[in-house]
XYZ file of C-alpha atoms in Angstrom:
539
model
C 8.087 -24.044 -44.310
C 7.640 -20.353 -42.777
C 8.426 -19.623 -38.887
C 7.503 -16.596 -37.451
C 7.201 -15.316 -33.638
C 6.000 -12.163 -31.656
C 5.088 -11.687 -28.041
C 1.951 -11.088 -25.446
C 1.428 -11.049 -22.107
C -0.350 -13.626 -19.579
C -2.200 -12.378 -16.567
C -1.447 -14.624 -13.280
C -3.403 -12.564 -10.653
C -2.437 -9.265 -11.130
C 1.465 -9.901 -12.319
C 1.690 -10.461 -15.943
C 4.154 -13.119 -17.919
C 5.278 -12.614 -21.780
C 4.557 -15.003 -23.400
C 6.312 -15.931 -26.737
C 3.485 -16.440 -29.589
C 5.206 -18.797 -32.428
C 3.442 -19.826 -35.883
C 4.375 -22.686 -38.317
C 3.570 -23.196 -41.378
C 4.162 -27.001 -42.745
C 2.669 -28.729 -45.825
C -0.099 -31.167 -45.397
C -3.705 -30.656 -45.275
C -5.271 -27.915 -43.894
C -5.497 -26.965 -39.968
C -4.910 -24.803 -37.187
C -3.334 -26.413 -33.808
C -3.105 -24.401 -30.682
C -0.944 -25.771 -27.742
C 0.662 -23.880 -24.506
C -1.784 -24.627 -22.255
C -4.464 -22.024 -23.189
C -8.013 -21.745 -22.169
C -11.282 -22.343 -23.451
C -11.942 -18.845 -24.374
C -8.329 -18.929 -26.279
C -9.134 -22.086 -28.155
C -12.162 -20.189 -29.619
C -9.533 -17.652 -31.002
C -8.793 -19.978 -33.800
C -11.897 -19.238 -35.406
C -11.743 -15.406 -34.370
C -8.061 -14.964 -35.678
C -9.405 -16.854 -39.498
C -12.154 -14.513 -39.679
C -10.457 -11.350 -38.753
C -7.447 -12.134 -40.919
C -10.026 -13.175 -44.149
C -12.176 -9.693 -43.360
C -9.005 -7.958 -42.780
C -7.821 -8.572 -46.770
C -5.209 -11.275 -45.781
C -5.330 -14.898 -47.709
C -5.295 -17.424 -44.983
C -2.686 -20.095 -45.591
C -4.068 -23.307 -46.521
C -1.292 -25.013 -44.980
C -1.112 -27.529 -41.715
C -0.592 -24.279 -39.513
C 0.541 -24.770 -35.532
C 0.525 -21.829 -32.848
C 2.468 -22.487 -29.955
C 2.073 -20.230 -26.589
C 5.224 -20.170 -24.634
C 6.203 -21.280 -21.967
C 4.206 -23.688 -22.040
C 3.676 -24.269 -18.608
C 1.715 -21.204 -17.677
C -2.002 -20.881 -18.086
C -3.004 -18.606 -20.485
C -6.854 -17.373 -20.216
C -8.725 -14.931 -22.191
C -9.176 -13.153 -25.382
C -5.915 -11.202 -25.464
C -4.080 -13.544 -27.295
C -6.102 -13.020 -30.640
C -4.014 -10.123 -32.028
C -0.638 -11.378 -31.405
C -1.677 -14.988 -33.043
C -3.208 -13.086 -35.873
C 0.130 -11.123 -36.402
C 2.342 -14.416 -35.857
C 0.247 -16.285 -38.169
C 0.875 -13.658 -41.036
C 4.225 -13.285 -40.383
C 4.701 -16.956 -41.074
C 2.774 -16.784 -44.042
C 5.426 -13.805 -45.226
C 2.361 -11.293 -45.437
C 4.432 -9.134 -42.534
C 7.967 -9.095 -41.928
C 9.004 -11.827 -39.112
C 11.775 -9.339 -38.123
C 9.559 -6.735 -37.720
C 7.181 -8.603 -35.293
C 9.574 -10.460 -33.114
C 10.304 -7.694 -30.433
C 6.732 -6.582 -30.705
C 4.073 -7.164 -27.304
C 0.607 -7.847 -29.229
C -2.748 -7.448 -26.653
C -6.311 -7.719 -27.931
C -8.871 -9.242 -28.506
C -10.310 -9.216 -32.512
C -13.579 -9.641 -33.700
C -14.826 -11.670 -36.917
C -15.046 -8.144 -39.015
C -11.203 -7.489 -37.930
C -11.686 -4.845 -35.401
C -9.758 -5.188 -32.218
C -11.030 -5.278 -29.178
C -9.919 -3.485 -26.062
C -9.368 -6.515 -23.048
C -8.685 -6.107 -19.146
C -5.209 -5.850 -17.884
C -3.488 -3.937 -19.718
C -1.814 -1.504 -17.310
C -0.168 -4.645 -15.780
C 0.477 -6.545 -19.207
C 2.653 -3.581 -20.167
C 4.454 -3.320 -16.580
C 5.563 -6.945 -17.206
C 6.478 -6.665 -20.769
C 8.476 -3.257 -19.837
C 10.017 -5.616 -16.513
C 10.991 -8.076 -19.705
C 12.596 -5.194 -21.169
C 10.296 -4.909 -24.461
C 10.137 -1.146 -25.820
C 7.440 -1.517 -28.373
C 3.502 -2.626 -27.428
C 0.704 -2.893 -29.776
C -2.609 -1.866 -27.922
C -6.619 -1.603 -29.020
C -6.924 2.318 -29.436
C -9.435 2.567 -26.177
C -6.840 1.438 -24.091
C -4.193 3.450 -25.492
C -4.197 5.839 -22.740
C -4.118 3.507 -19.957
C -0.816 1.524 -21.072
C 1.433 5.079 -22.055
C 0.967 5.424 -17.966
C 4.288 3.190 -18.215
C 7.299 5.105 -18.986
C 9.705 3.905 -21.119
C 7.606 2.414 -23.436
C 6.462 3.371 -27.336
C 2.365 2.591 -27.212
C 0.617 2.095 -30.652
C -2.988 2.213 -30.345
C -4.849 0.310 -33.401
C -8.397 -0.256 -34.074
C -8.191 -2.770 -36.692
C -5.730 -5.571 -37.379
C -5.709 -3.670 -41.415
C -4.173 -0.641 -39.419
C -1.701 -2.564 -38.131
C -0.836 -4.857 -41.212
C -0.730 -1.255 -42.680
C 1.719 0.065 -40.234
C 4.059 -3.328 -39.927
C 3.755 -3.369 -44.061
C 4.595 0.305 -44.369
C 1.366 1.191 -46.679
C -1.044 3.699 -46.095
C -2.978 3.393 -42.601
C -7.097 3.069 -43.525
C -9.670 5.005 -41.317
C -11.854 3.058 -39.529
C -15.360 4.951 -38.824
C -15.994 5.902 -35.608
C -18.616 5.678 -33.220
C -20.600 8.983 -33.886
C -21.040 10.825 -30.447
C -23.839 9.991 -28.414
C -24.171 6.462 -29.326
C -22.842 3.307 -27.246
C -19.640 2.278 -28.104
C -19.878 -1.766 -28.467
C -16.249 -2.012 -28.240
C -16.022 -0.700 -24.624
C -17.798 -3.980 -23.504
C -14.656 -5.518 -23.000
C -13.630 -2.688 -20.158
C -16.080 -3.137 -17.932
C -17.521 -6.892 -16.567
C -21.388 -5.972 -15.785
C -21.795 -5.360 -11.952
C -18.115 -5.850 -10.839
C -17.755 -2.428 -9.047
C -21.442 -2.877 -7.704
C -20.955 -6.186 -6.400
C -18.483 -4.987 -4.000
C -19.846 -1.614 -3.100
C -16.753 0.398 -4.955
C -16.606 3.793 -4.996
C -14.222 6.109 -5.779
C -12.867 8.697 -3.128
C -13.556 12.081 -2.966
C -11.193 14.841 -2.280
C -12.979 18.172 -0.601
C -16.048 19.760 -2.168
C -16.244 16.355 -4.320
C -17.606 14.297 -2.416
C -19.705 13.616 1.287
C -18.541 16.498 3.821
C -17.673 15.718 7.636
C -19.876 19.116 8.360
C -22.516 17.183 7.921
C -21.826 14.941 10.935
C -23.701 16.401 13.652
C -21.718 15.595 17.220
C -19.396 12.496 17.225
C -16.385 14.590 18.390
C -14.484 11.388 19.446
C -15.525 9.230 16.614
C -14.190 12.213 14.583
C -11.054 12.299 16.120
C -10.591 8.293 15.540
C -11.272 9.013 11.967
C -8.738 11.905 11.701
C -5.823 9.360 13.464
C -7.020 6.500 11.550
C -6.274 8.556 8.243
C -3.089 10.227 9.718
C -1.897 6.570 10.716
C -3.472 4.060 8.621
C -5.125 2.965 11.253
C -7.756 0.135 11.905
C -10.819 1.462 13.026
C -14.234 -0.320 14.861
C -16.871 1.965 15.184
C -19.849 0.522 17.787
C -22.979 1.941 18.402
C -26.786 1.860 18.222
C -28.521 2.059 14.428
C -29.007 5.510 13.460
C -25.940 7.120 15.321
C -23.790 7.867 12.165
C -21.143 4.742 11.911
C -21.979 4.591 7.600
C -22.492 8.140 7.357
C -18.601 8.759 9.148
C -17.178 5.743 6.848
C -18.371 7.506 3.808
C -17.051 10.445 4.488
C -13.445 8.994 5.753
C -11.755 8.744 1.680
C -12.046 12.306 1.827
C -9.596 13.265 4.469
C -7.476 10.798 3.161
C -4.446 11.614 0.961
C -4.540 11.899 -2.879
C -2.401 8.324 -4.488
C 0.929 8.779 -4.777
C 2.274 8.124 -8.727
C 3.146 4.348 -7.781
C 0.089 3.895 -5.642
C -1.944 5.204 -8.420
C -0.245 2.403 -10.720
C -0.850 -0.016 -8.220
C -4.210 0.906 -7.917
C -5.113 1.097 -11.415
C -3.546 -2.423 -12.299
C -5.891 -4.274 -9.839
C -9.068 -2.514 -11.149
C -7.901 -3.322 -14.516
C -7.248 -6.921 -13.798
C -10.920 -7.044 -12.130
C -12.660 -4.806 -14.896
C -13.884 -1.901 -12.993
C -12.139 0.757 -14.262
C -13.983 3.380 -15.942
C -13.767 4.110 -19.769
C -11.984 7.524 -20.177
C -9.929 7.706 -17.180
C -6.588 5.461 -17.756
C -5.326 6.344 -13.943
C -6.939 6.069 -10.632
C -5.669 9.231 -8.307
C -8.102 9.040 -5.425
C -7.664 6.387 -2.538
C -10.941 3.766 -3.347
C -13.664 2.654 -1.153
C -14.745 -0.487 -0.991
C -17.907 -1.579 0.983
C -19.059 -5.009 0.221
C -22.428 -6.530 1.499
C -22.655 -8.673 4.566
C -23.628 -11.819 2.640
C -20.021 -11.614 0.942
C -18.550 -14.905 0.373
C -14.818 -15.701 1.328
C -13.858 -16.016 -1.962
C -15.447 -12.318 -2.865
C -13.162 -10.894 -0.190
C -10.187 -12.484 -0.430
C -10.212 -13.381 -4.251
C -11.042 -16.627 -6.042
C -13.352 -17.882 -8.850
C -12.880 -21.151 -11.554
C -9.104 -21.530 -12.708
C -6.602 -18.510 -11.403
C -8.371 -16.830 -8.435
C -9.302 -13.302 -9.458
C -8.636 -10.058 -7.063
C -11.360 -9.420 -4.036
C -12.441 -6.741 -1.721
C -9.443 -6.313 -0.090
C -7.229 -6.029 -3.318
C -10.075 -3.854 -5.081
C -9.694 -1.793 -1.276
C -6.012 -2.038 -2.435
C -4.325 2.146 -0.722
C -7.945 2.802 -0.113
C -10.973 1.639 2.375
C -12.415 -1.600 3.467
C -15.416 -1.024 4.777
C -17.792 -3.544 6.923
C -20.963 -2.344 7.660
C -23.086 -4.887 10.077
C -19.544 -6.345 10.683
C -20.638 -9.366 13.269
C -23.465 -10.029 10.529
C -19.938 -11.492 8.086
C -19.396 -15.008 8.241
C -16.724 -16.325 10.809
C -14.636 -17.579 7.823
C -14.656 -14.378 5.748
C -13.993 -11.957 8.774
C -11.180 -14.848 9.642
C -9.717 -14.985 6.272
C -8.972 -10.965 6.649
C -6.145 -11.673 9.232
C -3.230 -12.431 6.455
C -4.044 -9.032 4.564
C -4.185 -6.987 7.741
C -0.746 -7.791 8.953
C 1.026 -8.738 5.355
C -0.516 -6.078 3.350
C -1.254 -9.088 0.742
C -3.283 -12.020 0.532
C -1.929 -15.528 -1.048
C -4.890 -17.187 -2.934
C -3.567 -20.983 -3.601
C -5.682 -23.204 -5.881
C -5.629 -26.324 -8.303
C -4.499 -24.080 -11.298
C -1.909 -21.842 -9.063
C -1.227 -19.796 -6.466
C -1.713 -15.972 -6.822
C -0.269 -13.508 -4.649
C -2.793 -9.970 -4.968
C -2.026 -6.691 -3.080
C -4.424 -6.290 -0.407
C -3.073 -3.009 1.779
C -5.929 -1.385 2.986
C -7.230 0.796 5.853
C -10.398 -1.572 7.326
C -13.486 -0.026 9.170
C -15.956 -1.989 10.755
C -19.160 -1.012 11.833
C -21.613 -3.110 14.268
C -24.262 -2.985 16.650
C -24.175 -3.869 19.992
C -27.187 -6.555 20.366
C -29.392 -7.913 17.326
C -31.810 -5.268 17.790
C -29.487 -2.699 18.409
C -30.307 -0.728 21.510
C -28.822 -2.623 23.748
C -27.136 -0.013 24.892
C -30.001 2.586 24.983
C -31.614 3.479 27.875
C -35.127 2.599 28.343
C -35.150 1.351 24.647
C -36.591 -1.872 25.274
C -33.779 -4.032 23.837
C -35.006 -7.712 24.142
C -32.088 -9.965 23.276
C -31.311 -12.303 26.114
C -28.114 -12.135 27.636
C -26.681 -14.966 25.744
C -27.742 -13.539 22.266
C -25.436 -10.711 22.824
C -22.646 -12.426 24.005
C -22.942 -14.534 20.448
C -23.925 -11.689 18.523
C -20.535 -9.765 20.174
C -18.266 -12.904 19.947
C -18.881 -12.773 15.804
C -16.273 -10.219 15.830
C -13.152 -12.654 17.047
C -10.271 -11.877 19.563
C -7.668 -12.489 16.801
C -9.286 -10.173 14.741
C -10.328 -6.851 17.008
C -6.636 -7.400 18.107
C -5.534 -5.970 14.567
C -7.713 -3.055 15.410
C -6.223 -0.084 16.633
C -9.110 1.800 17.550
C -12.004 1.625 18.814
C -14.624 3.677 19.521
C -18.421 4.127 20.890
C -21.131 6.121 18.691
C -23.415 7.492 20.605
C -26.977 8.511 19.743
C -27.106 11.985 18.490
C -28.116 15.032 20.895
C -31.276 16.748 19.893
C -29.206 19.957 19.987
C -26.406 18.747 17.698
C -28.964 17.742 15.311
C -30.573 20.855 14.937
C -27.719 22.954 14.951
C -27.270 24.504 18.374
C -24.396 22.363 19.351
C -21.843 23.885 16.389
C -21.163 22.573 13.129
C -17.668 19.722 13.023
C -15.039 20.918 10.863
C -15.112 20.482 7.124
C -13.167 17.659 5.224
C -10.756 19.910 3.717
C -9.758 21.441 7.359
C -9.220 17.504 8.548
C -7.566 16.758 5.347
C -5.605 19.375 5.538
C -4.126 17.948 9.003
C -4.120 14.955 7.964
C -1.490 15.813 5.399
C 0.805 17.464 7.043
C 0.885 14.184 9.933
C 1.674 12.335 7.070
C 4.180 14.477 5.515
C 5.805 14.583 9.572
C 5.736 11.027 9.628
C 7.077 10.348 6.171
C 10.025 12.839 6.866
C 11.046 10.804 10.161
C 10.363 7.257 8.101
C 12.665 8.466 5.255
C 15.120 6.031 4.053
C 13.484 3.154 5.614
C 10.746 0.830 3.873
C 7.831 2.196 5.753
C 5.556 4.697 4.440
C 3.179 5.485 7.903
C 3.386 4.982 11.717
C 0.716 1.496 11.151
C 3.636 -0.031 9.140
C 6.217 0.806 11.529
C 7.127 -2.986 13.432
C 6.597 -2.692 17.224
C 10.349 -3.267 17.977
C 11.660 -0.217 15.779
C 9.604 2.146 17.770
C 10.387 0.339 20.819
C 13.905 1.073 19.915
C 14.959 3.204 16.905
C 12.184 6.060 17.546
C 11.503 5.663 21.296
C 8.829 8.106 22.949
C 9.300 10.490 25.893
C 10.423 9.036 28.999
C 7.858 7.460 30.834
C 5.389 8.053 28.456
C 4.684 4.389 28.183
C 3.617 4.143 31.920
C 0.047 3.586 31.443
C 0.473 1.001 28.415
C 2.937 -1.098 30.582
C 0.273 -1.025 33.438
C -2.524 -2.150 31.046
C -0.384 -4.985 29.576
C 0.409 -6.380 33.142
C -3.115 -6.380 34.119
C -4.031 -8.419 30.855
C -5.898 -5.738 29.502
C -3.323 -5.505 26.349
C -1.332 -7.926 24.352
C 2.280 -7.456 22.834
C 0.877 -6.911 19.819
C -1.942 -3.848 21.605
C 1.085 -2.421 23.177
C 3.113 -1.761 19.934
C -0.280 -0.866 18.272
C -1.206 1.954 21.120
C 2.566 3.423 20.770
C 1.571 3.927 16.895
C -1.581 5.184 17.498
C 0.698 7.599 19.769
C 3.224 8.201 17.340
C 0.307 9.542 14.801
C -1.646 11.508 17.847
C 1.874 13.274 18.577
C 2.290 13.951 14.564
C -1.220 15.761 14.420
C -0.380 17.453 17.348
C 3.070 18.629 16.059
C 5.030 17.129 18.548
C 8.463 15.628 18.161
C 7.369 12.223 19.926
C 4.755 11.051 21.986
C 3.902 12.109 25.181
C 1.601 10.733 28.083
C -0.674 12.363 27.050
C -0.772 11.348 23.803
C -0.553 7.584 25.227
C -3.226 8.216 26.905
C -5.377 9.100 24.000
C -4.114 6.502 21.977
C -5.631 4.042 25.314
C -8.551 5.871 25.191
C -9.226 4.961 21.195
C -8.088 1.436 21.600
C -9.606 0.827 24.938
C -12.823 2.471 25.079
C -12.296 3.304 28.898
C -11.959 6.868 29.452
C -8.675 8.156 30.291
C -8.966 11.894 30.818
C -6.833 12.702 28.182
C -7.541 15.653 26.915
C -8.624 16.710 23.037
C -5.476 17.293 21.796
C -6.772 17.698 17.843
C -9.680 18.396 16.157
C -12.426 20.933 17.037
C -15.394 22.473 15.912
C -16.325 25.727 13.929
């Protein structure tokens, strides 16, 4: 009888579990059991792991052979299991050492001819197996890159299971022919699911001259200033106005002022697009905040997360330290606009179904756009806008109280002046001037939130600031009047004093003023203030 073990790693969500792979060998006639709960996809690896193993050089052992997947209690899905079961399955059949394979993490996916496979995941697969406190992981070459991103680790990148029987054997490696230049590499298929990123409108952020400037934005100096405080913040931001005014053309250009990943946001980051199989070939790490924008006909599920078995991560995970963005927000479904409520406040979302529950990372900056009537010139004058009365009202009422109340600003986008347009009203400052201000807010804020869990002035809870940071006396006056008239809730009050804390930060003040209450009214309000333009500009 031989008995041999190694390890892999199952993907619940975006949190991975090892899973011990064991292989038995026992006399009697000839077959190949797989139990631990797997999958159909990992039932079918019982024919891929044969043929690999018979193309690889290896004598298959005629024997009653039984892989177990443990613990058995967690679902295992995918191809990712192939290489491990391949190795476990030689190691009982004494072709490998079993000593040599027992502390080893095995992930990919083999084809009939023995190649291996690169699979998605594998940035978080290694996290968990280096949580576990495994030192040694086994990797398809193409994916090499993306799993040394965790330190502490020894990363062996293979492209055949004969490479690695080589290596674990301690014979002479073979070369495996390469794709020649040029060509399509078949093997990246398993990177990538077709239309993923498209699906949800996902776009990477640009940084500066690499991607849409905010010159280019003619007028709009107080949408521009919402956009600078909702970057300096973390802010929520609504952006209303008549079709053409520049509400998509402002959200696109918003991941540029924003800040470049930290190294553990970057991590973060790049585990969820793993997990979802967006993440371009070539580049292992994600460094620049994401931008999501998914259609209006989204389903629940597509922002939230879901699909058949273990729900799998949606907009607002794959928006995960980046943007959310709504365009035609009332146009959402009540449900899906609804179901963004957890994330807003928790910074995660909880996806329970029959096969588990998954908790995915869903911290995001959201910005909603939306018109004011159907037709959208409601608000115009002498534009002919036809909606009855009562079609607004519905058309408005999409967007919910609960909802708009997690917004901390918002603000009106007026038509463009014919003399901004053309160029005699002065050009708005580049990205890089914004972004540049932007950073040093957050570096401001980030100095006065050291030592304490929270990273910007939108994480801050309402009774720290009330209390632990508290603003210039009598700076509150205005909020405190608003609140008593019903024009703010608890929850507006502590979300104007943050906006105020982040206006104050841009401005390089030590706290908040009235002043910078007042502005922080203003942008949550929409009811003009006087408060006067205390950053931004034009050149």
């Amino acid at each position: 009888m031989g008995f041999a073990r190694t390890c892999s790693v199952a993907l619940v969500g975006v949190e991975g579990v090892v899973v011990e792979v064991q292989a038995d060998l026992e006399p009697g006639v000839a077959a190949f059991t797989l139990v631990g709960l797997p999958d159909k996809s990992l039932v079918e690896s019982r024919d891929r792991v044969r043929a690999a193993v018979v193309n690889s050089g290896a004598d298959w052992p005629q024997k009653k052979l039984t892989v177990g997947l443990s613990p058995a209690f967690v679902p295992k899905s995918g191809s990712g299991f192939d290489l491990a079961v391949a190795v476990a399955v030689l190691g009982a059949a004494e072709r490998v050492d079993p000593r040599e394979i027992a502390d080893l993490v095995l992930i990919g996916e083999l084809g009939l001819d023995g190649r291996v496979r690169p699979v998605r995941g594998i940035l978080p697969a290694v996290l968990a197996a280096a949580e576990a406190g495994y030192r040694q992981v086994v990797v398809p070459e193409q994916t090499a890159a993306e799993a040394g991103l965790v330190p502490g680790v020894s990363v062996l990148g293979v492209r055949s299971l004969r490479q690695l029987i080589a290596v674990l054997t301690g014979s002479e490696v073979p070369q495996e022919e390469r794709t020649e230049a040029g060509r399509p590499d078949a093997m990246l298929a398993g990177l990538l699911v077709p239309g993923a990123g498209l699906g949800t409108g996902l776009a990477a952020g640009g940084r500066g001259g690499d991607g849409p400037d905010l010159a280019d934005v003619a007028g709009q100096d107080a949408a521009r200033t919402a956009l600078e405080v909702a970057a300096a913040g973390g802010h929520h931001l609504l952006l209303h106005g008549p079709p053409g005014a520049g509400k998509t053309m402002l959200a696109e250009r918003m991941p540029g002022i924003l800040p470049p990943l930290t190294r553990q946001e970057s991590l973060e980051v790049t585990a969820v697009h793993s997990v979802a199989g967006i993440l371009p070939p070539g580049e292992p790490l994600v460094a620049a905040p994401p931008y999501c924008a998914p259609h209006h006909s989204a389903t629940m599920q597509s922002l939230v997360g879901g699909g058949n078995g273990l729900p799998r991560p949606g907009a607002v995970s794959l928006a995960h330290r980046g943007i959310l963005f709504l365009d035609e927000a009332p146009e959402f479904s009540g449900r899906a606009l609804d179901s963004l409520r957890q994330p807003l406040e928790s910074g995660h979302v909880v996806v329970a179904r029959s096969a588990g529950v998954v908790r995915l990372p869903a911290r995001f900056l959201m910005v909603l756009a939306a018109n004011p009537c159907p037709c959208g010139r409601h608000t115009l004058h002498g534009s002919g806008c036809e909606c009855p009365p009562s079609a607004i009202r519905k058309y408005q009422a999409r967007l919910s109280g609960p909802l708009l109340d997690r917004v901390d600003l918002r603000v009106g986008v007026e038509p463009v002046q014919r003399a901004d347009l053309l160029g005699r009203g002065g050009r708005g400052e580049p990205t890089a001037a914004v972004a540049d201000r932007v950073r040093e807010a957050r570096a401001r804020a980030a100095a006065r939130l050291e030592g304490t869990p929270w990273n910007t002035n939108s994480d801050v809870p309402g009774h720290e600031l009330r209390t632990r940071w508290q603003p210039a006396p009598g700076a509150l006056g205005a909020a405190e009047r608003d609140m008593e008239r019903g024009l703010l809730t608890a929850r507006g009050l502590d979300r104007v004093l943050r906006v105020a804390w982040t206006v104050a930060d841009l401005a390089g003040c030590d706290r908040p003023d009235a002043s910078h209450v007042d502005l922080a009214l203003e942008l949550r309000t929409g009811i003009a203030r006087g408060a006067p333009a205390l950053i931004g500009g034009t050149v």
